[in-house]
Amino acid sequence: MITTTLQTPPAGVTGAAPPASGLLPGKASVAGTKRFRLRFADRYADDFYRPVAGAMASSIGLGTYLGECTDAEDARYAGAIGTAFEHGINLLDCAINYRCQRSERAVGQALRQAVESGAVARDEVMVCSKAGYIPLDCTPPESREAYQAYVTREFFERGLMAPEDVVAGGHCLAPAFLEHQIRRSRENLGVDTVDVFYLHNPEQQLDVVAPERFQTIMRGAFAVLEERVQRGEIGQYGCATWNGFRVPPGARNHISLGELVALARDVGGADHHFRVIQLPINLAMPEALRAATQPMDGDRIVPLLQAAADLGMTVVASATLMQSQLTRGLPAALADAFPSLRTDAQRAIAFVRSLPGVGAALVGMKSAAHVTENLLAASRLPH
């Protein structure tokens, strides 16, 4: 993987919150994403663009998890996003808590600049975010006491959550909190509609609450999300997990995808909008492919990818490079399996893209060099 280089900040890219007015209208559409795909049809493999959340998304998406809470880091992400649009990526993934809300704001400002310059149209780009963890604002508090004062002032006193709604010191799925987070994410991202909105690591609740209480919490969360779909604030929703779908039944943090789909049908009817899930899938974490973790009809227990296919869910893979740990030192057999690729990072990405049932593989990228290097994992062009 090529080392990240500092880029000149695009105009207006800072960690500060954007104005609440002037949100970009529209959302990713079938027509828009197909239009985007056609511009790059000769550059990538035939299956590079795949169905995700009712539209066509690049099967390599740009993630925004890692990094310092600085203006310089914001600028790196904004520059990488601009390059991503220029080279055929139209799937952007973030969360409101990433880098103290700065990742959402960097995505929003880069997207607005690209739309205003004519580089992309809003309906060509799929913007995804998450809520579940209490987000900081711009910079971390200086102490635990300052954090507690922040949470009390911004969330408890405003009636968005009660202390008993919070687990693990910072995770909450209370309805009023989720409504607030959706509104704030739309402002940060500068969009009228967030295309895919995930509940972030809902299994965190199972560290504290019983399974029956977890079902009640998820029912309330799904009700909020279905309502926000109807209001046009989000397009579809899902769950972005770390352990939940990878551990076996009986494990404390286990989540049954079948139970979630049944809950979504109960809340939203047959045309519910719970359609996308996200979890780590990579060479070192292959449980979604190999481990039987998901109970299905009868006594069947199947891997997550099979369960998702049976239930009509789209799967987005996170941690494709396991936070850069899979960019070097991979077995020689992998080079033999992907002889046209020249770096371990490209091979690790190609492995995830090759798995049946994976709609997209997310890769954190903060430089133009990262973007162009990683896209060679799916390129038709000579490397």
Short mmCIF file of C-alpha atoms in Angstrom, two decimals:
data_model
loop_
_atom_site.label_atom_id
_atom_site.label_comp_id
_atom_site.label_asym_id
_atom_site.label_seq_id
_atom_site.Cartn_x
_atom_site.Cartn_y
_atom_site.Cartn_z
CA MET A 1 0.00 0.00 0.00
CA ILE A 2 1.33 3.44 -0.86
CA THR A 3 1.94 5.81 2.05
CA THR A 4 -0.65 8.54 2.54
CA THR A 5 0.46 11.99 1.42
CA LEU A 6 -0.84 15.33 2.59
CA GLN A 7 -3.00 17.15 0.11
CA THR A 8 -4.03 20.79 -0.02
CA PRO A 9 -7.41 21.21 1.70
CA PRO A 10 -10.25 21.94 -0.72
CA ALA A 11 -11.92 25.24 0.03
CA GLY A 12 -14.06 25.13 3.14
CA VAL A 13 -13.00 21.69 4.38
CA THR A 14 -12.77 21.88 8.19
CA GLY A 15 -14.10 19.95 11.14
CA ALA A 16 -16.80 22.54 11.81
CA ALA A 17 -20.44 21.65 11.25
CA PRO A 18 -21.91 22.79 7.92
CA PRO A 19 -25.03 24.92 7.82
CA ALA A 20 -28.28 23.01 8.34
CA SER A 21 -29.90 24.63 5.31
CA GLY A 22 -29.18 23.91 1.68
CA LEU A 23 -29.07 20.11 1.87
CA LEU A 24 -28.46 18.39 -1.46
CA PRO A 25 -31.80 17.04 -2.68
CA GLY A 26 -32.33 13.54 -4.00
CA LYS A 27 -30.69 10.19 -3.32
CA ALA A 28 -28.91 7.41 -5.16
CA SER A 29 -31.19 6.04 -7.87
CA VAL A 30 -31.16 3.18 -10.34
CA ALA A 31 -30.97 5.58 -13.28
CA GLY A 32 -28.30 7.76 -11.68
CA THR A 33 -26.00 4.96 -10.60
CA LYS A 34 -26.35 3.23 -13.97
CA ARG A 35 -25.36 6.51 -15.62
CA PHE A 36 -22.28 6.64 -13.36
CA ARG A 37 -21.48 3.01 -14.14
CA LEU A 38 -21.56 3.62 -17.90
CA ARG A 39 -18.82 6.24 -17.61
CA PHE A 40 -16.44 3.58 -16.31
CA ALA A 41 -17.74 0.45 -18.05
CA ASP A 42 -14.54 -0.11 -20.03
CA ARG A 43 -12.25 0.37 -17.06
CA TYR A 44 -13.33 -2.35 -14.63
CA ALA A 45 -14.42 -5.97 -14.47
CA ASP A 46 -17.98 -6.68 -15.59
CA ASP A 47 -19.10 -7.25 -12.00
CA PHE A 48 -17.46 -4.15 -10.54
CA TYR A 49 -20.83 -2.42 -10.07
CA ARG A 50 -23.33 -4.48 -8.10
CA PRO A 51 -26.84 -4.03 -6.67
CA VAL A 52 -26.75 -2.42 -3.23
CA ALA A 53 -29.76 -0.83 -1.55
CA GLY A 54 -31.79 -0.71 -4.74
CA ALA A 55 -29.14 0.94 -6.92
CA MET A 56 -25.75 0.12 -8.49
CA ALA A 57 -22.70 0.66 -6.29
CA SER A 58 -19.01 0.23 -6.89
CA SER A 59 -17.90 -3.02 -5.29
CA ILE A 60 -14.98 -1.18 -3.73
CA GLY A 61 -16.30 1.49 -1.37
CA LEU A 62 -14.41 4.24 0.42
CA GLY A 63 -14.39 3.97 4.22
CA THR A 64 -13.65 6.82 6.62
CA TYR A 65 -13.07 5.22 10.02
CA LEU A 66 -9.44 5.84 10.89
CA GLY A 67 -7.54 9.06 11.40
CA GLU A 68 -6.83 11.97 13.69
CA CYS A 69 -9.40 14.65 14.48
CA THR A 70 -7.61 17.38 12.53
CA ASP A 71 -8.30 19.66 9.58
CA ALA A 72 -5.37 18.10 7.75
CA GLU A 73 -6.93 14.65 8.05
CA ASP A 74 -10.25 16.05 6.84
CA ALA A 75 -8.45 17.38 3.78
CA ARG A 76 -6.85 14.00 3.09
CA TYR A 77 -10.23 12.32 3.09
CA ALA A 78 -11.82 15.05 0.97
CA GLY A 79 -9.05 14.75 -1.61
CA ALA A 80 -9.37 10.97 -1.70
CA ILE A 81 -13.14 11.21 -2.16
CA GLY A 82 -12.70 13.58 -5.10
CA THR A 83 -10.28 11.11 -6.68
CA ALA A 84 -12.67 8.25 -5.95
CA PHE A 85 -15.43 9.93 -7.93
CA GLU A 86 -13.03 10.57 -10.82
CA HIS A 87 -12.02 6.90 -10.91
CA GLY A 88 -15.39 5.18 -10.56
CA ILE A 89 -16.13 4.78 -6.84
CA ASN A 90 -19.65 5.86 -5.89
CA LEU A 91 -20.06 4.18 -2.48
CA LEU A 92 -19.03 6.22 0.59
CA ASP A 93 -19.27 4.81 4.11
CA CYS A 94 -19.00 6.66 7.39
CA ALA A 95 -20.56 6.94 10.86
CA ILE A 96 -21.44 9.96 12.93
CA ASN A 97 -18.94 8.98 15.64
CA TYR A 98 -16.01 8.53 13.24
CA ARG A 99 -13.36 11.10 14.06
CA CYS A 100 -15.72 13.20 16.22
CA GLN A 101 -18.20 13.75 13.34
CA ARG A 102 -15.38 14.98 11.09
CA SER A 103 -15.62 12.04 8.68
CA GLU A 104 -19.25 12.79 7.90
CA ARG A 105 -18.43 16.47 7.42
CA ALA A 106 -15.49 15.72 5.14
CA VAL A 107 -17.70 13.43 3.04
CA GLY A 108 -20.40 16.08 2.90
CA GLN A 109 -18.13 18.89 1.81
CA ALA A 110 -16.35 16.73 -0.78
CA LEU A 111 -19.68 15.55 -2.18
CA ARG A 112 -21.05 19.08 -2.40
CA GLN A 113 -17.93 20.29 -4.22
CA ALA A 114 -18.15 17.37 -6.66
CA VAL A 115 -21.84 18.02 -7.35
CA GLU A 116 -21.35 21.77 -7.77
CA SER A 117 -18.40 21.22 -10.13
CA GLY A 118 -20.38 18.74 -12.24
CA ALA A 119 -18.05 15.82 -11.45
CA VAL A 120 -21.01 13.76 -10.18
CA ALA A 121 -24.74 14.13 -9.70
CA ARG A 122 -26.30 13.45 -6.31
CA ASP A 123 -28.33 10.53 -7.69
CA GLU A 124 -25.10 8.82 -8.84
CA VAL A 125 -23.59 8.47 -5.35
CA MET A 126 -24.53 6.15 -2.48
CA VAL A 127 -23.90 7.79 0.90
CA CYS A 128 -24.05 5.54 3.99
CA SER A 129 -23.73 6.30 7.68
CA LYS A 130 -24.40 4.80 11.11
CA ALA A 131 -25.61 5.68 14.58
CA GLY A 132 -25.38 3.95 17.92
CA TYR A 133 -22.37 5.42 19.67
CA ILE A 134 -22.55 8.81 21.35
CA PRO A 135 -20.62 11.08 18.96
CA LEU A 136 -18.13 13.67 20.10
CA ASP A 137 -18.02 17.02 18.33
CA CYS A 138 -14.89 18.01 16.42
CA THR A 139 -12.37 17.10 19.16
CA PRO A 140 -12.35 14.68 22.11
CA PRO A 141 -13.04 16.06 25.60
CA GLU A 142 -9.98 16.63 27.76
CA SER A 143 -11.12 14.34 30.59
CA ARG A 144 -13.68 11.76 31.63
CA GLU A 145 -15.42 14.47 33.62
CA ALA A 146 -15.61 16.70 30.54
CA TYR A 147 -17.08 13.80 28.57
CA GLN A 148 -19.76 13.20 31.20
CA ALA A 149 -20.61 16.91 31.23
CA TYR A 150 -20.88 16.87 27.42
CA VAL A 151 -23.21 13.85 27.43
CA THR A 152 -25.37 15.35 30.18
CA ARG A 153 -25.64 18.72 28.44
CA GLU A 154 -26.14 17.52 24.88
CA PHE A 155 -28.22 14.39 25.40
CA PHE A 156 -29.64 13.83 28.89
CA GLU A 157 -30.83 17.39 29.54
CA ARG A 158 -32.33 17.61 26.05
CA GLY A 159 -34.40 14.49 26.59
CA LEU A 160 -32.69 12.50 23.81
CA MET A 161 -31.76 9.64 26.13
CA ALA A 162 -31.79 8.66 29.78
CA PRO A 163 -28.77 7.28 31.66
CA GLU A 164 -30.36 3.82 31.68
CA ASP A 165 -30.50 3.86 27.86
CA VAL A 166 -26.70 3.94 27.65
CA VAL A 167 -24.54 0.81 27.78
CA ALA A 168 -20.77 0.39 27.77
CA GLY A 169 -20.35 4.05 28.61
CA GLY A 170 -21.45 5.31 25.22
CA HIS A 171 -23.82 3.11 23.19
CA CYS A 172 -27.50 3.95 22.80
CA LEU A 173 -30.37 2.95 20.50
CA ALA A 174 -33.14 4.98 22.16
CA PRO A 175 -35.69 6.25 19.60
CA ALA A 176 -35.25 9.97 20.38
CA PHE A 177 -31.48 9.59 20.17
CA LEU A 178 -31.69 7.87 16.77
CA GLU A 179 -34.02 10.57 15.44
CA HIS A 180 -31.52 13.21 16.56
CA GLN A 181 -28.60 11.34 15.02
CA ILE A 182 -30.32 10.99 11.66
CA ARG A 183 -31.00 14.71 11.60
CA ARG A 184 -27.41 15.53 12.58
CA SER A 185 -25.96 13.08 10.03
CA ARG A 186 -28.01 14.66 7.26
CA GLU A 187 -26.67 18.07 8.28
CA ASN A 188 -23.07 16.82 8.51
CA LEU A 189 -23.31 15.06 5.16
CA GLY A 190 -25.20 17.92 3.56
CA VAL A 191 -27.80 15.60 2.04
CA ASP A 192 -31.56 15.51 2.23
CA THR A 193 -31.48 11.70 2.23
CA VAL A 194 -28.88 9.29 3.62
CA ASP A 195 -29.05 6.35 1.23
CA VAL A 196 -28.26 3.62 3.77
CA PHE A 197 -28.47 4.21 7.50
CA TYR A 198 -27.11 1.49 9.79
CA LEU A 199 -27.59 0.76 13.46
CA HIS A 200 -23.98 0.68 14.60
CA ASN A 201 -22.89 -2.49 16.44
CA PRO A 202 -26.29 -3.21 18.01
CA GLU A 203 -24.79 -6.30 19.66
CA GLN A 204 -23.13 -3.90 22.09
CA GLN A 205 -26.49 -3.79 23.88
CA LEU A 206 -26.28 -7.52 24.57
CA ASP A 207 -23.34 -6.92 26.90
CA VAL A 208 -25.91 -5.58 29.35
CA VAL A 209 -29.49 -6.40 28.36
CA ALA A 210 -31.26 -9.74 28.06
CA PRO A 211 -32.24 -11.06 24.60
CA GLU A 212 -35.91 -10.23 25.23
CA ARG A 213 -35.06 -6.64 26.08
CA PHE A 214 -32.79 -6.49 23.02
CA GLN A 215 -35.73 -7.42 20.81
CA THR A 216 -37.77 -4.57 22.32
CA ILE A 217 -34.92 -2.11 21.75
CA MET A 218 -34.52 -3.22 18.14
CA ARG A 219 -38.26 -3.01 17.53
CA GLY A 220 -38.25 0.60 18.68
CA ALA A 221 -35.22 1.38 16.53
CA PHE A 222 -36.73 -0.24 13.43
CA ALA A 223 -39.95 1.73 13.96
CA VAL A 224 -37.96 4.98 13.92
CA LEU A 225 -36.05 3.94 10.80
CA GLU A 226 -39.18 2.90 8.90
CA GLU A 227 -40.75 6.26 9.77
CA ARG A 228 -37.65 8.12 8.56
CA VAL A 229 -37.77 6.21 5.28
CA GLN A 230 -41.34 7.37 4.83
CA ARG A 231 -40.26 10.95 5.53
CA GLY A 232 -37.52 10.68 2.89
CA GLU A 233 -34.69 11.20 5.38
CA ILE A 234 -33.12 7.79 4.72
CA GLY A 235 -33.42 5.44 1.77
CA GLN A 236 -32.96 2.02 3.38
CA TYR A 237 -31.56 0.82 6.67
CA GLY A 238 -29.53 -2.00 8.11
CA CYS A 239 -27.19 -3.14 10.86
CA ALA A 240 -23.42 -2.66 10.79
CA THR A 241 -21.93 -5.17 13.21
CA TRP A 242 -18.55 -6.36 14.41
CA ASN A 243 -19.21 -9.61 16.29
CA GLY A 244 -22.97 -10.03 16.09
CA PHE A 245 -23.26 -12.02 12.87
CA ARG A 246 -19.90 -13.82 13.22
CA VAL A 247 -20.29 -15.58 16.57
CA PRO A 248 -22.29 -18.80 17.01
CA PRO A 249 -25.75 -19.10 18.53
CA GLY A 250 -25.45 -19.12 22.28
CA ALA A 251 -22.64 -16.56 22.32
CA ARG A 252 -23.54 -13.49 24.31
CA ASN A 253 -23.27 -11.07 21.38
CA HIS A 254 -24.90 -13.33 18.79
CA ILE A 255 -27.49 -11.76 16.50
CA SER A 256 -29.83 -13.83 14.34
CA LEU A 257 -30.33 -12.24 10.93
CA GLY A 258 -33.52 -14.25 10.47
CA GLU A 259 -34.96 -12.80 13.68
CA LEU A 260 -34.09 -9.26 12.56
CA VAL A 261 -35.77 -9.77 9.19
CA ALA A 262 -38.86 -11.15 10.94
CA LEU A 263 -38.87 -8.12 13.24
CA ALA A 264 -38.58 -5.76 10.25
CA ARG A 265 -41.54 -7.47 8.59
CA ASP A 266 -43.54 -7.13 11.79
CA VAL A 267 -42.71 -3.42 12.04
CA GLY A 268 -42.70 -2.41 8.37
CA GLY A 269 -44.69 -5.08 6.60
CA ALA A 270 -43.66 -7.13 3.60
CA ASP A 271 -42.20 -4.01 1.96
CA HIS A 272 -39.98 -3.13 4.93
CA HIS A 273 -36.71 -1.30 4.29
CA PHE A 274 -34.28 -3.39 6.35
CA ARG A 275 -32.18 -4.48 3.38
CA VAL A 276 -28.43 -4.13 4.08
CA ILE A 277 -26.02 -5.54 6.64
CA GLN A 278 -22.36 -4.85 7.21
CA LEU A 279 -19.73 -6.95 8.98
CA PRO A 280 -15.99 -7.65 8.81
CA ILE A 281 -15.02 -10.05 6.03
CA ASN A 282 -11.38 -10.50 5.11
CA LEU A 283 -8.64 -13.11 4.77
CA ALA A 284 -8.15 -13.19 8.55
CA MET A 285 -11.85 -12.98 9.44
CA PRO A 286 -13.67 -15.38 7.07
CA GLU A 287 -16.50 -16.38 9.43
CA ALA A 288 -19.21 -14.94 7.17
CA LEU A 289 -18.17 -17.49 4.55
CA ARG A 290 -17.08 -20.47 6.63
CA ALA A 291 -18.67 -20.44 10.09
CA ALA A 292 -22.22 -21.73 10.67
CA THR A 293 -23.62 -18.92 12.81
CA GLN A 294 -27.12 -18.23 11.49
CA PRO A 295 -30.14 -20.39 12.43
CA MET A 296 -32.57 -20.80 9.57
CA ASP A 297 -35.74 -22.84 9.02
CA GLY A 298 -35.78 -26.12 10.86
CA ASP A 299 -32.48 -27.12 12.42
CA ARG A 300 -30.24 -25.56 9.77
CA ILE A 301 -27.39 -23.31 10.90
CA VAL A 302 -25.59 -21.73 7.98
CA PRO A 303 -22.87 -19.14 7.35
CA LEU A 304 -23.93 -15.51 7.24
CA LEU A 305 -23.45 -15.09 3.49
CA GLN A 306 -25.78 -18.00 2.79
CA ALA A 307 -28.37 -16.74 5.27
CA ALA A 308 -28.26 -13.24 3.74
CA ALA A 309 -28.78 -14.67 0.25
CA ASP A 310 -31.72 -16.77 1.42
CA LEU A 311 -33.29 -13.75 3.14
CA GLY A 312 -32.72 -11.30 0.28
CA MET A 313 -30.25 -9.10 2.19
CA THR A 314 -27.30 -7.23 0.69
CA VAL A 315 -23.95 -7.76 2.45
CA VAL A 316 -21.29 -5.04 2.63
CA ALA A 317 -17.88 -6.16 3.88
CA SER A 318 -16.00 -3.93 6.30
CA ALA A 319 -12.37 -4.20 7.46
CA THR A 320 -11.37 -5.54 4.04
CA LEU A 321 -7.70 -4.83 4.80
CA MET A 322 -8.13 -5.26 8.59
CA GLN A 323 -6.87 -1.73 9.22
CA SER A 324 -3.86 -2.22 6.90
CA GLN A 325 -2.73 -5.46 8.52
CA LEU A 326 -3.43 -7.37 5.28
CA THR A 327 -1.40 -5.09 3.02
CA ARG A 328 1.84 -7.07 3.35
CA GLY A 329 3.21 -10.50 4.18
CA LEU A 330 0.37 -12.58 2.73
CA PRO A 331 1.03 -16.19 1.67
CA ALA A 332 2.58 -16.77 -1.74
CA ALA A 333 -0.42 -18.93 -2.68
CA LEU A 334 -2.54 -15.80 -2.76
CA ALA A 335 -0.27 -14.27 -5.38
CA ASP A 336 -0.74 -17.43 -7.43
CA ALA A 337 -4.52 -17.12 -7.05
CA PHE A 338 -4.47 -13.52 -8.35
CA PRO A 339 -1.53 -13.51 -10.79
CA SER A 340 -2.45 -10.20 -12.48
CA LEU A 341 -2.27 -8.24 -9.21
CA ARG A 342 0.98 -6.87 -7.86
CA THR A 343 0.37 -5.94 -4.21
CA ASP A 344 -0.97 -7.82 -1.21
CA ALA A 345 -3.49 -5.03 -0.65
CA GLN A 346 -4.94 -5.59 -4.12
CA ARG A 347 -5.06 -9.35 -3.53
CA ALA A 348 -6.81 -8.96 -0.18
CA ILE A 349 -9.41 -6.68 -1.79
CA ALA A 350 -9.86 -9.03 -4.74
CA PHE A 351 -10.42 -11.95 -2.35
CA VAL A 352 -13.32 -10.18 -0.62
CA ARG A 353 -14.82 -9.01 -3.92
CA SER A 354 -14.73 -12.59 -5.19
CA LEU A 355 -16.90 -14.01 -2.41
CA PRO A 356 -20.43 -14.94 -3.52
CA GLY A 357 -22.98 -12.67 -1.91
CA VAL A 358 -20.70 -9.72 -1.13
CA GLY A 359 -22.09 -6.52 -2.64
CA ALA A 360 -19.15 -4.28 -1.81
CA ALA A 361 -15.83 -4.30 0.04
CA LEU A 362 -15.04 -1.19 2.09
CA VAL A 363 -11.48 0.11 2.16
CA GLY A 364 -10.31 3.07 4.19
CA MET A 365 -8.56 5.49 1.83
CA LYS A 366 -7.09 8.90 2.59
CA SER A 367 -5.04 9.71 -0.51
CA ALA A 368 -5.37 9.73 -4.27
CA ALA A 369 -2.54 7.19 -4.41
CA HIS A 370 -4.48 4.77 -2.19
CA VAL A 371 -7.55 5.09 -4.38
CA THR A 372 -5.83 4.46 -7.69
CA GLU A 373 -3.66 1.65 -6.31
CA ASN A 374 -6.55 -0.22 -4.70
CA LEU A 375 -8.83 0.08 -7.71
CA LEU A 376 -6.35 -1.99 -9.69
CA ALA A 377 -7.82 -4.95 -7.78
CA ALA A 378 -10.77 -4.79 -10.21
CA SER A 379 -9.31 -3.10 -13.25
CA ARG A 380 -9.42 -4.31 -16.83
CA LEU A 381 -6.44 -2.13 -17.66
CA PRO A 382 -2.83 -3.36 -17.60
CA HIS A 383 -1.27 -3.04 -14.15
#
